[in-house]
Tab-separated table of C-alpha atoms in Angstrom:
chain	number	residue	atom	x	y	z
A	1	MET	CA	77.112	87.019	103.753
A	2	HIS	CA	80.425	87.653	101.883
A	3	LEU	CA	80.247	89.000	98.606
A	4	ASP	CA	82.554	87.053	95.640
A	5	VAL	CA	83.100	89.347	92.843
A	6	VAL	CA	84.389	86.461	90.939
A	7	SER	CA	81.630	84.199	91.653
A	8	LEU	CA	78.959	87.393	90.202
A	9	ARG	CA	80.921	87.591	87.490
A	10	LEU	CA	80.407	83.951	86.368
A	11	LEU	CA	77.170	84.078	86.970
A	12	ALA	CA	77.155	87.072	84.507
A	13	ASP	CA	78.990	85.449	82.191
A	14	VAL	CA	76.844	82.705	82.177
A	15	ALA	CA	73.444	84.825	81.096
A	16	ARG	CA	75.901	86.420	78.486
A	17	LEU	CA	77.722	82.888	77.361
A	18	GLY	CA	74.920	80.465	78.084
A	19	SER	CA	77.099	77.647	79.743
A	20	ILE	CA	78.851	77.281	82.763
A	21	GLY	CA	81.800	75.966	80.719
A	22	ALA	CA	82.355	79.244	78.736
A	23	ALA	CA	81.639	81.631	81.244
A	24	GLY	CA	84.816	79.953	83.163
A	25	ARG	CA	86.769	80.043	79.784
A	26	ALA	CA	86.178	83.736	80.032
A	27	ALA	CA	87.415	83.898	83.864
A	28	GLY	CA	90.761	81.764	83.034
A	29	MET	CA	89.316	78.492	85.030
A	30	SER	CA	88.322	75.073	84.509
A	31	GLN	CA	84.449	74.133	84.016
A	32	GLN	CA	84.708	72.192	87.307
A	33	SER	CA	86.206	75.395	88.918
A	34	ALA	CA	83.681	77.595	87.950
A	35	SER	CA	80.647	75.286	88.812
A	36	GLU	CA	81.918	75.113	92.387
A	37	ARG	CA	82.015	78.499	92.435
A	38	LEU	CA	78.746	78.910	91.644
A	39	ARG	CA	77.524	76.104	93.603
A	40	ALA	CA	79.332	77.919	96.747
A	41	LEU	CA	77.190	81.141	95.860
A	42	GLU	CA	74.483	79.459	95.266
A	43	ARG	CA	74.723	77.958	99.332
A	44	ASP	CA	75.599	81.909	100.262
A	45	VAL	CA	72.401	83.088	98.644
A	46	GLY	CA	70.425	80.100	99.961
A	47	ALA	CA	68.444	79.456	96.757
A	48	GLY	CA	69.110	78.055	93.582
A	49	LEU	CA	70.385	80.634	90.996
A	50	LEU	CA	70.703	78.489	87.783
A	51	ALA	CA	68.939	75.895	85.709
A	52	ARG	CA	71.527	73.155	84.881
A	53	SER	CA	70.712	70.777	81.530
A	54	PRO	CA	73.042	69.041	79.131
A	55	ARG	CA	72.475	71.715	76.876
A	56	GLY	CA	74.108	74.327	78.829
A	57	ALA	CA	72.616	76.309	81.730
A	58	ARG	CA	70.329	79.050	82.114
A	59	LEU	CA	69.728	81.589	84.850
A	60	SER	CA	66.761	81.373	87.756
A	61	PRO	CA	64.396	84.014	88.490
A	62	THR	CA	66.589	84.392	91.307
A	63	GLY	CA	69.805	84.413	89.343
A	64	ARG	CA	68.410	86.864	87.137
A	65	LEU	CA	67.974	89.004	90.024
A	66	VAL	CA	71.572	88.409	91.148
A	67	VAL	CA	72.958	89.707	87.842
A	68	GLU	CA	70.318	92.539	87.834
A	69	TRP	CA	71.369	93.545	91.588
A	70	SER	CA	75.106	93.294	90.687
A	71	THR	CA	75.273	94.631	87.214
A	72	GLY	CA	76.150	98.185	89.119
A	73	LEU	CA	78.965	96.863	91.261
A	74	LEU	CA	80.836	94.498	88.302
A	75	GLU	CA	80.995	97.786	86.297
A	76	GLU	CA	82.541	99.785	89.451
A	77	VAL	CA	84.761	96.838	90.214
A	78	THR	CA	86.170	96.764	86.350
A	79	ALA	CA	86.401	100.024	86.377
A	80	LEU	CA	88.743	100.051	89.703
A	81	GLU	CA	90.610	97.142	88.380
A	82	GLY	CA	91.052	99.513	84.691
A	83	ALA	CA	91.967	102.601	86.983
A	84	LEU	CA	94.863	100.152	89.253
A	85	GLN	CA	96.210	98.968	85.947
A	86	SER	CA	96.657	102.195	84.676
A	87	LEU	CA	98.241	103.281	87.899
A	88	ARG	CA	100.915	100.311	88.047
A	89	GLU	CA	101.429	101.349	84.146
A	90	ASP	CA	102.386	105.140	85.558
A	91	ARG	CA	104.613	103.880	88.136
A	92	SER	CA	106.230	101.352	86.082
A	93	ARG	CA	107.023	104.120	83.282
A	94	GLU	CA	108.172	106.758	86.239
A	95	LEU	CA	110.632	105.661	89.251
A	96	ARG	CA	110.652	108.749	91.846
A	97	VAL	CA	113.766	108.712	93.752
A	98	TRP	CA	114.312	111.145	96.657
A	99	ALA	CA	117.923	111.349	97.931
A	100	SER	CA	119.455	113.375	100.495
A	101	LEU	CA	121.597	116.015	99.587
A	102	THR	CA	125.270	114.326	100.116
A	103	ILE	CA	123.651	111.179	98.333
A	104	ALA	CA	122.240	113.213	95.300
A	105	GLU	CA	125.576	115.424	94.710
A	106	THR	CA	128.034	112.991	94.893
A	107	VAL	CA	126.544	109.632	94.388
A	108	LEU	CA	123.604	109.393	92.829
A	109	PRO	CA	124.153	111.686	89.464
A	110	GLY	CA	126.725	109.036	87.959
A	111	LEU	CA	124.802	106.046	88.734
A	112	LEU	CA	121.155	107.608	87.365
A	113	VAL	CA	122.799	108.148	84.392
A	114	ARG	CA	123.901	104.416	83.872
A	115	ALA	CA	120.587	103.405	85.247
A	116	ARG	CA	118.806	105.652	82.688
A	117	ARG	CA	120.733	103.108	80.249
A	118	GLU	CA	120.113	99.460	81.685
A	119	LEU	CA	116.356	100.340	83.029
A	120	PRO	CA	113.002	100.817	81.838
A	121	GLY	CA	111.328	103.968	82.118
A	122	ARG	CA	112.077	107.354	83.486
A	123	LEU	CA	113.813	108.061	86.394
A	124	ALA	CA	113.058	111.448	88.148
A	125	LEU	CA	115.643	112.575	91.288
A	126	HIS	CA	113.883	114.938	94.109
A	127	THR	CA	116.661	116.348	96.730
A	128	ALA	CA	115.690	117.104	100.226
A	129	ASN	CA	116.979	116.189	103.829
A	130	SER	CA	117.238	112.858	105.251
A	131	ASP	CA	114.275	113.251	107.623
A	132	ALA	CA	112.247	114.601	104.241
A	133	VAL	CA	113.518	112.174	102.596
A	134	ALA	CA	111.598	108.999	104.362
A	135	ALA	CA	108.765	110.978	104.674
A	136	ALA	CA	108.110	111.601	100.996
A	137	VAL	CA	108.866	107.390	100.910
A	138	ARG	CA	106.570	107.273	103.743
A	139	ASP	CA	103.531	109.324	102.435
A	140	GLY	CA	103.858	107.560	98.884
A	141	GLY	CA	105.353	110.777	97.496
A	142	ALA	CA	108.304	108.595	96.297
A	143	ASP	CA	108.823	105.216	95.301
A	144	LEU	CA	112.284	105.157	96.638
A	145	GLY	CA	114.840	106.637	98.919
A	146	PHE	CA	118.051	106.890	99.519
A	147	VAL	CA	119.195	108.930	103.106
A	148	GLU	CA	122.374	109.163	105.039
A	149	GLY	CA	122.565	107.893	108.393
A	150	PRO	CA	119.749	107.649	111.156
A	151	VAL	CA	116.433	108.078	110.230
A	152	ASP	CA	112.881	107.207	111.689
A	153	ARG	CA	112.373	103.790	109.741
A	154	GLY	CA	108.699	103.372	111.117
A	155	GLY	CA	106.638	101.857	107.999
A	156	LEU	CA	109.744	101.605	105.939
A	157	SER	CA	111.597	98.962	104.511
A	158	ALA	CA	115.404	99.735	104.205
A	159	ARG	CA	118.497	98.361	102.828
A	160	ASP	CA	122.335	99.691	103.679
A	161	VAL	CA	124.012	100.266	100.295
A	162	GLY	CA	126.701	102.073	101.361
A	163	GLU	CA	129.157	104.040	103.750
A	164	ASP	CA	130.195	107.564	104.195
A	165	GLU	CA	132.639	109.449	107.090
A	166	LEU	CA	132.355	112.971	108.089
A	167	VAL	CA	135.375	115.303	108.410
A	168	VAL	CA	135.748	118.628	109.855
A	169	VAL	CA	136.962	121.376	107.390
A	170	ALA	CA	138.428	124.700	107.613
A	171	SER	CA	139.495	127.478	105.263
A	172	PRO	CA	143.465	127.336	105.330
A	173	GLU	CA	143.688	130.631	107.271
A	174	ASP	CA	141.701	129.143	110.421
A	175	PRO	CA	143.809	128.603	113.299
A	176	TRP	CA	142.271	125.131	113.203
A	177	ALA	CA	144.037	124.292	109.623
A	178	GLY	CA	147.522	124.995	111.311
A	179	ARG	CA	147.127	122.420	114.182
A	180	ARG	CA	149.417	119.167	113.949
A	181	ALA	CA	147.760	117.059	116.365
A	182	ALA	CA	144.642	115.620	116.135
A	183	LEU	CA	141.480	117.453	117.751
A	184	GLY	CA	139.558	115.726	120.262
A	185	PRO	CA	136.031	115.617	121.301
A	186	ALA	CA	136.473	118.245	123.867
A	187	THR	CA	137.940	120.652	121.759
A	188	LEU	CA	135.257	119.989	118.630
A	189	ALA	CA	132.578	120.270	120.895
A	190	GLY	CA	133.739	123.615	122.653
A	191	ARG	CA	133.555	125.915	118.912
A	192	PRO	CA	130.584	126.835	117.258
A	193	LEU	CA	130.557	125.345	113.692
A	194	THR	CA	129.088	125.677	110.449
A	195	VAL	CA	126.592	122.991	109.873
A	196	ARG	CA	123.565	121.793	107.806
A	197	GLU	CA	120.147	122.645	108.767
A	198	ARG	CA	118.081	120.438	111.455
A	199	GLY	CA	116.962	117.506	109.982
A	200	SER	CA	119.994	116.695	107.952
A	201	GLY	CA	121.632	113.134	108.315
A	202	THR	CA	124.914	115.170	108.019
A	203	ARG	CA	123.761	116.926	111.308
A	204	ARG	CA	122.373	114.253	113.129
A	205	VAL	CA	125.598	112.117	112.692
A	206	TRP	CA	127.710	114.596	113.878
A	207	GLU	CA	125.400	115.406	117.014
A	208	GLN	CA	125.162	111.635	117.817
A	209	ALA	CA	129.211	111.288	117.462
A	210	LEU	CA	129.546	113.991	119.950
A	211	LEU	CA	127.158	112.457	122.247
A	212	ALA	CA	128.325	109.206	121.851
A	213	ALA	CA	131.917	110.476	123.034
A	214	GLY	CA	130.182	112.433	126.060
A	215	THR	CA	130.565	115.996	124.940
A	216	PRO	CA	127.650	117.315	123.373
A	217	GLY	CA	128.666	120.224	120.994
A	218	ALA	CA	128.034	124.091	120.890
A	219	PRO	CA	125.291	125.866	119.437
A	220	PRO	CA	126.380	125.991	115.644
A	221	GLU	CA	127.107	129.451	114.373
A	222	VAL	CA	126.067	129.346	111.208
A	223	GLU	CA	123.427	126.581	109.632
A	224	LEU	CA	122.954	126.101	106.072
A	225	ASP	CA	120.630	124.194	103.565
A	226	THR	CA	123.389	122.556	101.252
A	227	THR	CA	126.596	121.378	100.855
A	228	ALA	CA	127.239	123.718	98.376
A	229	ALA	CA	126.478	126.678	100.599
A	230	LEU	CA	128.676	125.357	103.411
A	231	LEU	CA	131.911	124.505	101.825
A	232	ALA	CA	131.362	128.059	100.321
A	233	SER	CA	131.269	129.596	103.697
A	234	VAL	CA	133.586	127.772	105.200
A	235	ALA	CA	136.201	128.473	102.276
A	236	GLY	CA	135.278	132.343	102.330
A	237	GLY	CA	136.446	132.705	105.958
A	238	GLY	CA	133.376	131.135	108.373
A	239	PRO	CA	133.962	128.719	111.310
A	240	PRO	CA	135.245	125.518	110.056
A	241	GLY	CA	132.731	122.914	108.905
A	242	VAL	CA	131.203	119.343	109.063
A	243	VAL	CA	131.059	117.551	105.975
A	244	SER	CA	130.941	114.321	104.073
A	245	ARG	CA	134.340	113.719	103.019
A	246	ARG	CA	132.990	112.888	99.677
A	247	ALA	CA	131.541	116.323	98.966
A	248	ALA	CA	134.357	117.993	100.105
A	249	ALA	CA	136.975	115.965	98.378
A	250	ALA	CA	137.730	118.552	95.315
A	251	ALA	CA	137.884	121.227	97.503
A	252	LEU	CA	140.465	119.260	99.899
A	253	ARG	CA	142.504	118.693	96.578
A	254	VAL	CA	143.088	121.716	94.979
A	255	GLY	CA	143.790	123.362	98.770
A	256	THR	CA	140.665	125.899	99.406
A	257	LEU	CA	139.554	124.109	102.348
A	258	VAL	CA	141.801	121.990	104.630
A	259	GLU	CA	140.847	118.659	106.885
A	260	VAL	CA	141.209	119.199	110.391
A	261	ARG	CA	142.746	115.655	111.997
A	262	THR	CA	140.490	114.502	114.612
A	263	THR	CA	140.573	111.614	117.360
A	264	GLY	CA	138.054	109.916	119.404
A	265	ILE	CA	135.350	110.221	117.771
A	266	ASP	CA	133.051	108.261	115.288
A	267	THR	CA	132.130	109.899	112.322
A	268	ARG	CA	131.236	106.930	110.096
A	269	ARG	CA	127.743	106.360	108.283
A	270	THR	CA	125.757	104.076	106.607
A	271	PHE	CA	123.900	105.140	102.993
A	272	THR	CA	120.550	103.102	103.013
A	273	ALA	CA	117.771	103.085	100.535
A	274	LEU	CA	114.288	103.376	101.659
A	275	TRP	CA	110.810	101.817	100.293
A	276	VAL	CA	107.141	100.824	101.193
A	277	GLY	CA	106.621	97.307	101.375
A	278	GLY	CA	108.092	93.894	101.736
A	279	ALA	CA	111.572	93.049	102.446
A	280	THR	CA	113.073	93.524	99.242
A	281	PRO	CA	112.270	96.838	96.639
A	282	PRO	CA	108.620	96.740	94.765
A	283	ALA	CA	109.267	94.831	91.549
A	284	GLY	CA	110.540	96.797	88.489
A	285	PRO	CA	112.543	99.705	88.552
A	286	ALA	CA	113.138	100.117	92.096
A	287	HIS	CA	114.073	97.090	92.892
A	288	ASP	CA	116.488	97.098	89.793
A	289	LEU	CA	117.819	100.562	90.837
A	290	VAL	CA	118.666	99.451	94.189
A	291	ALA	CA	120.186	95.816	93.015
A	292	LEU	CA	122.686	98.054	90.889
A	293	VAL	CA	123.490	100.120	93.625
A	294	ALA	CA	124.577	96.801	95.569
A	295	ALA	CA	126.159	95.112	92.734
A	296	ALA	CA	128.452	98.109	92.210
A	297	GLY	CA	129.592	97.653	96.056
A	298	HIS	CA	130.583	100.120	98.285
A	299	SER	CA	133.610	101.381	97.744
A	300	ARG	CA	133.452	101.430	94.032
A	301	ILE	CA	129.863	103.232	94.030
A	302	LEU	CA	129.320	104.348	97.372
């Protein structure tokens, strides 16, 4: 037997209010709909639950038993509905955004300032590498994630929201800084470089680009957890590094780093929004934030 909580609540309301019509109004349905649901409940139970008359309806002995037995269940359902409503309200007040470091450092700060002006509720930003961002969204620790490059999208919905490019940078004193000719995949793969930690979207895109060019890279000489640390290490005389063009823009502009020209390797990548659910982000701030990014356009914001 399938328990119909709505019908059980209707039956209890008939006892409380004295008529099927009043019980239906309390449930937001017509008297006819309420009567049909109660008759279906009687068929499920296999006994009459109501004594009907022109003056109203009253419970039969079996009906009183059913109401008595279902009281605890209905109280628990009411409590659950209230808890779920509170959860929805809490989630609508704060949007938990996780973003990979490149996006968090070069894209989202200005965008979130605008979002805080235009969207309701609070926005909380947490940074991590792309794998950790995807895991947080999948596990419910984040409402919305932004990652760079390919990640495991199992259990996630996604939308591309921008584009980026990796560049090789070196200190002005590094031998590669003075090379006029662009460096090909074999040269790039043959030297241990400064890269981000494993799990980083930046590192994954670089390694896949070398593999696509037919030249797997040498093991890195330096691995760092943040883009800022990578830029500082390279500028301080460490091996050349691989980084987002956006992240390196200021250092390239003032000359503390030099871009190493490359050829024969495609280091373009996509910025992607991730969430759990249907083809569109959940209604509310998450949906609005993704729409804000998309409306801004790939070139203007991302």
